[in-house]
Amino acid sequence: MKNSEYEYRLEMTGISKSFGVVSVLKNVNLKVKKGEIHALLGENGAGKSTLIKILSGVHQKDSGSVVLDGTEITPKNTHQGQILGINVVYQELSLVNDLSVAENIYLHKLGANKTWMNWKGLIQDAQELLDSLGFKIDASVKVKQLSIVQKQVVEIAKAISEDTKVLVLDEPTTVFDPNDIQKLFKILFKLKAQGVSIIYISHHLDEVFTIADAVTVLRDGVDTGSMPIAETDKDGVIRLMIGRELKDLYPKRDVKIGDVPVFEVKNLTAKDTMVHNVSFNVKPGEVLGIAGLGGSGRTETAKLIFGADKKKSGTLILEGEEIKTNSPVDAAGYQIGFVSEDRKEEGVFLPLSIRRNISVTSFDSISSKLGFINIEHEYKKVLNLIEKLNIKTPNSEVDVKNLSGGNQQKVALAKWLSIDSKVIFIDEPTRGVDVGAKIEIYNLINEVAKKGVGVVVISSDMPEIMGISDRILVMHEGTLYGELKKEQFSEENILRYSIGEPLKAI
Amino acid sequence: MALTLKQQLSSPGGILKFLVKYNTIFIFILLVIFSALISDVFFTSVNLSNLLKQVSGIGIISIGMLIVILTGGIDLSVGSMVALLAVTFAILINIFIAPVAILLTIAIGFGLGSISGYLVAYQKMAPFVATLALMTIARGMGFIYSKGSPVTFTTVGGQFMSDFANNSTLGIPNIAIVFFLIVIMAMVMLRYNVFGRLIIAIGSNEEASRLSGIKVNKYKFLVYAISGALAATAAIIVASRTNLGSPNMGMAWELDAIAAVVIGGASLNGGRGTAINTLMGVLILGLIGNILNLLNVPSYPQQVVKGAIIIFAVLLQRFESK
């Protein structure tokens, strides 16, 4: 084969990518040898996914070059990427639930060049492939009947059913138990022996050090280091992943935190999500941070408390009295607020005006018994909030879809700030928000805390959560793994707890 | 950006934008002018009051359709409900005094609508399917109760209703006044009442509504029940006009109602639409029928024109949202 002429099978050099004004990747290099398992590491938002999406053809790079087996490639979409031999198993599964396992595995080939399908052969091929992976899955059943682990396996089978040169696995083991992980590793070693290059994205450093040959670390869109795995250790990698300076972005808060918790959660376990045995409390005037990796159950915990997801067991105590929140209606009735991380889908009403967005939660205070709204009162209230939150808009009648991300976020916050909350959960308060608006949002959070509200902030942004919290809880695999007091705040400590490692002894 | 009328008109392409924005009213005015030019009979009081009488029934169910569509749903049962409830009213008016018969009929309409509402809101059935089932059931029950033939009004109360439905007050047909009152009520509810605000919020983003602590199910239930009550009102009007309730009434009215709402610029995805524009949609559809009748165009080509107008109106709105 010609491949051996080149030292690297895949060479990504000087890759840069911006979305609008946000620069996501800056001059990133990634070089992977033939038959190598290469770990790609970095915090949430470091740019790993974007880099992979450029490789597979989902996104187009702004500059730089991608060379595969000595030839420069520029896949325009994932189909072209697959033809070139690049296959990606994403975190979000991309299977068609109503088709069989076999059909899913060969989805890209269904109907190619043939008038009639050979269903028997298709199922047979798929079954052989699955058996060779060492998992017991029936290729003829529909995907929706599979467990999430089995779906992940089918996803991997689908990726390797083609002539794969580069296989990318994005957090493949989040749903696996140790036994399954071992099976997966066996598959990977087999592929490696066949000469497939594997890019492995994971937050589990243990796994990385078990299987990877080399590692590349990204931080804030820049590659901070690339080396053979033998030349580094966990601490070395963690150092490369963090190491930003805390900027003076976080306004000081001068609030006396109450002694008696305003809100308490005891042994909360979800019915449908991984959240289990969560216990914590928040005091009046306190800003409590919840950190953890994506998928660790932070958002699910907040939604569970808010009544948006179903509970299996656990107790909620508000101001000393036990409460039940079986729906968001109940939660809102108890003056518990929740600002979703998914602003566009769950936070604001994009086609409606700012006024109509903000009023939605506060009709009780601006309408008569029969539900007639005192429009004058409404305008006053809304304009007041627009001014206070510094929402940049010519007037209150502008549709929210026409606002910038930061201003949309302020509208989402205003909805809950316009009523008196006792506890408010804010999930990713500043995701996709520019720096100026960030500071305004932090000021807002401080103001809310000052009123004696218990504020719970969920954030993947480490400097942010350290900058605004009085205390940080870290989640790992569906439960609280550890608590950090202010003097213990460091990215390293948060990261260690997030990946289930103990803190380093001082 | 909010601009004054003057600024809007003087900006580049401003006049076009203005026309596109208010296209429903614009099309309506154009049609009125066109009709007046093309036919001498159009602007006679007899013709105009006939026109209003013709559209009132469909107009009333269109308002019910609008509030259902605002939540992102649809109510296919209204046409059949008009038939069943017209029969019901004819039976009731022959037994009870008029006010009792009216209230009972509206209550039954509300109850029937509640069935759809329950299935959609609490059983999470697709609105299309739930109301399709109700549509068949209501039509069938109409035939059962009437034994397949029209039920005529025989009492003094029936005579009173018939007089009311066929007379005018200050030159406006009484039933059109009922229709206009319902439009005004809907306008007020949608603009100034929490109920209207919340159903629009639910239609524009159901998940965000849920997470805002809105009782989404309750409101989804209510819109179908109200649509049923409005179908009852329409049924009382059409039965009274003809002095009888027939199981063949309201045939395919649900489709005309949907057309009126859509021509009025409402989005079938929910969250967008106003009562005044639905009124315009109803009048536009009525006008087209009226003018084509005056021109002696047979009914089949009329349907073709109606369809073309729907396509034209929706394309214009697409242009607007860009």
XYZ file of C-alpha atoms in Angstrom, chain B residues 3-290:
288
model
C -40.988 52.666 12.363
C -43.754 55.129 11.914
C -46.088 54.668 9.006
C -44.405 57.505 7.147
C -40.940 56.014 7.589
C -42.173 52.630 6.495
C -43.643 54.008 3.325
C -40.655 56.164 2.426
C -37.998 53.498 2.965
C -36.769 51.669 -0.144
C -39.415 49.199 -1.215
C -41.455 50.581 1.663
C -44.789 50.638 -0.094
C -44.375 47.049 -1.186
C -43.423 45.987 2.334
C -46.414 47.806 3.737
C -48.755 46.105 1.291
C -47.268 42.724 2.046
C -47.567 43.269 5.783
C -51.224 44.148 5.606
C -51.926 41.873 2.669
C -55.147 40.411 4.041
C -56.855 43.763 4.392
C -55.319 44.857 1.109
C -56.671 41.846 -0.774
C -60.060 42.423 0.825
C -60.198 46.069 -0.300
C -59.040 45.141 -3.802
C -61.758 42.523 -4.027
C -64.417 44.992 -2.881
C -63.316 47.542 -5.505
C -63.105 44.885 -8.183
C -66.545 43.549 -7.261
C -68.086 47.011 -7.284
C -66.623 47.743 -10.728
C -67.613 44.480 -12.287
C -71.184 44.196 -11.066
C -73.955 46.749 -10.594
C -75.763 44.527 -8.146
C -72.825 44.154 -5.752
C -73.279 47.354 -3.793
C -76.973 46.877 -3.220
C -78.114 46.377 0.367
C -79.852 43.131 -0.559
C -76.673 41.631 -1.944
C -74.469 42.851 0.885
C -76.793 41.590 3.565
C -77.059 38.255 1.788
C -73.305 38.077 1.716
C -73.077 38.745 5.442
C -75.780 36.178 6.208
C -73.946 33.600 4.148
C -70.616 34.046 5.898
C -71.821 34.378 9.492
C -72.072 30.668 10.268
C -68.686 29.761 8.825
C -67.320 32.966 10.335
C -68.246 31.925 13.847
C -66.640 28.495 13.570
C -63.593 30.152 11.980
C -63.030 32.061 15.209
C -63.112 28.758 17.103
C -60.747 27.317 14.517
C -58.438 30.301 14.978
C -58.002 29.803 18.708
C -57.374 26.090 18.198
C -54.837 26.804 15.453
C -53.143 29.408 17.659
C -52.201 26.617 20.064
C -50.753 24.652 17.169
C -53.750 22.315 16.889
C -56.589 21.859 14.420
C -60.296 21.072 14.793
C -61.726 19.036 11.939
C -64.953 18.272 13.789
C -66.628 21.693 13.560
C -68.529 21.127 10.300
C -70.115 17.901 11.535
C -70.718 19.500 14.918
C -72.756 22.205 13.195
C -74.946 19.446 11.669
C -75.386 17.521 14.920
C -75.982 20.651 16.980
C -78.410 22.128 14.440
C -80.454 18.935 14.705
C -80.083 19.067 18.485
C -81.258 22.662 18.580
C -84.248 21.901 16.348
C -85.288 19.115 18.695
C -84.728 21.232 21.812
C -86.552 24.321 20.534
C -89.595 22.151 19.994
C -89.500 21.137 23.662
C -88.133 24.090 25.651
C -88.430 27.850 25.502
C -85.807 29.542 23.319
C -83.290 30.655 25.992
C -83.175 27.191 27.511
C -82.778 25.546 24.109
C -79.968 27.958 23.217
C -78.087 27.432 26.469
C -78.489 23.666 26.318
C -77.224 23.521 22.741
C -74.176 25.635 23.553
C -73.486 23.505 26.619
C -73.689 20.330 24.519
C -71.319 21.900 21.974
C -68.909 22.748 24.780
C -69.190 19.171 26.039
C -68.517 17.638 22.629
C -65.543 19.951 22.122
C -64.299 18.874 25.546
C -63.994 15.325 24.258
C -61.525 16.454 21.581
C -59.829 18.674 24.146
C -59.453 15.811 26.588
C -58.028 13.495 23.934
C -55.544 16.093 22.707
C -54.473 17.660 25.996
C -54.521 14.756 28.395
C -54.224 11.695 26.166
C -51.647 13.379 23.902
C -53.536 12.348 20.785
C -52.660 14.212 17.590
C -55.282 16.965 17.111
C -55.802 15.892 13.514
C -56.687 12.356 14.550
C -58.790 13.165 17.617
C -60.943 15.713 15.800
C -61.165 13.534 12.695
C -62.755 10.872 14.883
C -65.097 13.422 16.443
C -66.003 14.635 12.977
C -67.216 11.195 11.936
C -68.981 10.571 15.233
C -70.802 13.920 15.187
C -71.960 13.499 11.606
C -73.218 10.009 12.342
C -75.037 11.093 15.483
C -76.673 13.913 13.546
C -78.181 11.373 11.183
C -79.213 9.086 14.054
C -81.050 11.763 16.026
C -82.750 13.242 12.980
C -83.499 9.815 11.544
C -81.888 11.046 8.352
C -84.298 13.864 7.565
C -84.438 17.533 8.616
C -86.156 18.414 11.892
C -88.380 21.494 11.435
C -89.166 24.157 14.042
C -92.809 23.850 15.096
C -93.190 26.051 18.171
C -93.569 29.760 18.877
C -90.008 29.769 20.157
C -88.871 28.360 16.830
C -90.771 31.083 15.010
C -89.113 33.700 17.205
C -85.664 32.317 16.418
C -86.404 32.206 12.741
C -87.605 35.834 12.771
C -84.521 36.895 14.631
C -82.179 35.105 12.244
C -83.758 36.544 9.118
C -84.228 40.145 10.258
C -81.849 43.055 10.417
C -81.090 45.742 12.943
C -80.026 49.126 11.547
C -79.565 47.492 8.176
C -77.217 44.814 9.459
C -78.485 41.228 9.558
C -78.931 40.074 13.169
C -76.854 36.963 12.666
C -74.016 39.074 11.271
C -74.235 41.142 14.440
C -73.812 37.964 16.474
C -70.792 37.069 14.320
C -69.234 40.516 14.706
C -69.782 40.450 18.458
C -67.950 37.141 18.629
C -65.096 38.579 16.552
C -64.850 41.556 18.899
C -64.887 39.276 21.928
C -62.110 37.189 20.386
C -60.092 40.312 19.618
C -60.380 41.491 23.203
C -59.578 38.070 24.624
C -56.531 37.597 22.410
C -55.145 41.051 23.059
C -56.102 41.951 26.571
C -56.842 38.734 28.383
C -54.463 36.267 29.953
C -56.283 33.426 28.211
C -55.418 34.764 24.760
C -51.855 35.569 25.682
C -51.255 32.115 27.036
C -52.711 30.196 24.093
C -50.494 32.235 21.758
C -47.502 31.504 23.980
C -48.320 27.785 23.964
C -48.612 27.779 20.184
C -45.352 29.614 19.675
C -43.326 27.380 22.012
C -45.053 24.677 23.992
C -41.957 23.532 25.882
C -41.018 27.053 26.924
C -44.625 27.524 28.063
C -44.470 24.387 30.151
C -41.185 25.497 31.702
C -42.709 28.899 32.426
C -45.217 27.191 34.684
C -48.177 27.632 32.333
C -50.989 25.087 32.639
C -50.499 23.955 29.067
C -52.950 21.040 29.226
C -55.755 23.090 30.690
C -55.552 25.682 27.924
C -55.238 23.115 25.170
C -58.323 21.434 26.557
C -60.237 24.706 26.740
C -59.662 25.816 23.140
C -61.351 22.695 21.773
C -64.243 23.066 24.213
C -64.699 26.699 23.170
C -64.484 25.711 19.516
C -67.320 23.272 20.250
C -69.390 25.998 21.931
C -68.843 28.273 18.922
C -69.887 25.456 16.579
C -73.089 25.286 18.619
C -73.635 29.024 18.183
C -73.115 28.687 14.447
C -75.508 25.722 14.406
C -78.241 27.739 16.157
C -77.843 30.510 13.584
C -77.958 28.346 10.475
C -80.840 26.258 11.810
C -82.822 29.368 12.709
C -82.238 30.906 9.278
C -83.823 27.943 7.535
C -86.286 27.032 10.282
C -84.900 23.522 10.556
C -81.950 21.414 11.631
C -80.551 19.009 9.072
C -77.792 16.407 9.396
C -76.480 17.577 6.019
C -75.634 21.046 7.275
C -72.068 22.283 7.668
C -70.710 19.916 5.032
C -66.931 20.572 4.685
C -67.240 23.791 6.681
C -64.187 22.841 8.676
C -62.166 23.208 5.499
C -63.599 26.644 4.735
C -62.873 27.674 8.304
C -59.253 26.498 8.032
C -58.969 28.324 4.711
C -60.315 31.536 6.243
C -57.878 31.339 9.140
C -54.950 30.637 6.820
C -55.888 33.416 4.397
C -55.984 35.589 7.499
C -52.270 34.980 7.914
C -52.374 32.579 10.849
C -49.651 29.965 11.032
C -50.753 26.331 11.193
C -47.765 25.778 13.485
C -49.450 27.963 16.045
C -48.559 31.191 17.773
C -49.509 33.577 15.003
C -52.909 34.892 13.961
C -55.454 37.542 14.857
C -59.244 37.684 15.014
C -59.471 40.710 12.723
C -57.438 38.964 10.029
C -59.560 35.854 10.353
C -62.610 38.081 9.854
C -60.924 39.360 6.686
C -60.243 35.794 5.604
C -63.902 34.908 6.089
C -65.049 37.982 4.147
C -62.567 37.342 1.325
C -63.817 33.791 0.877
C -67.427 35.019 1.022
C -66.729 37.809 -1.444
C -65.180 35.487 -3.982
C -68.223 33.243 -3.838
C -70.529 36.222 -4.040
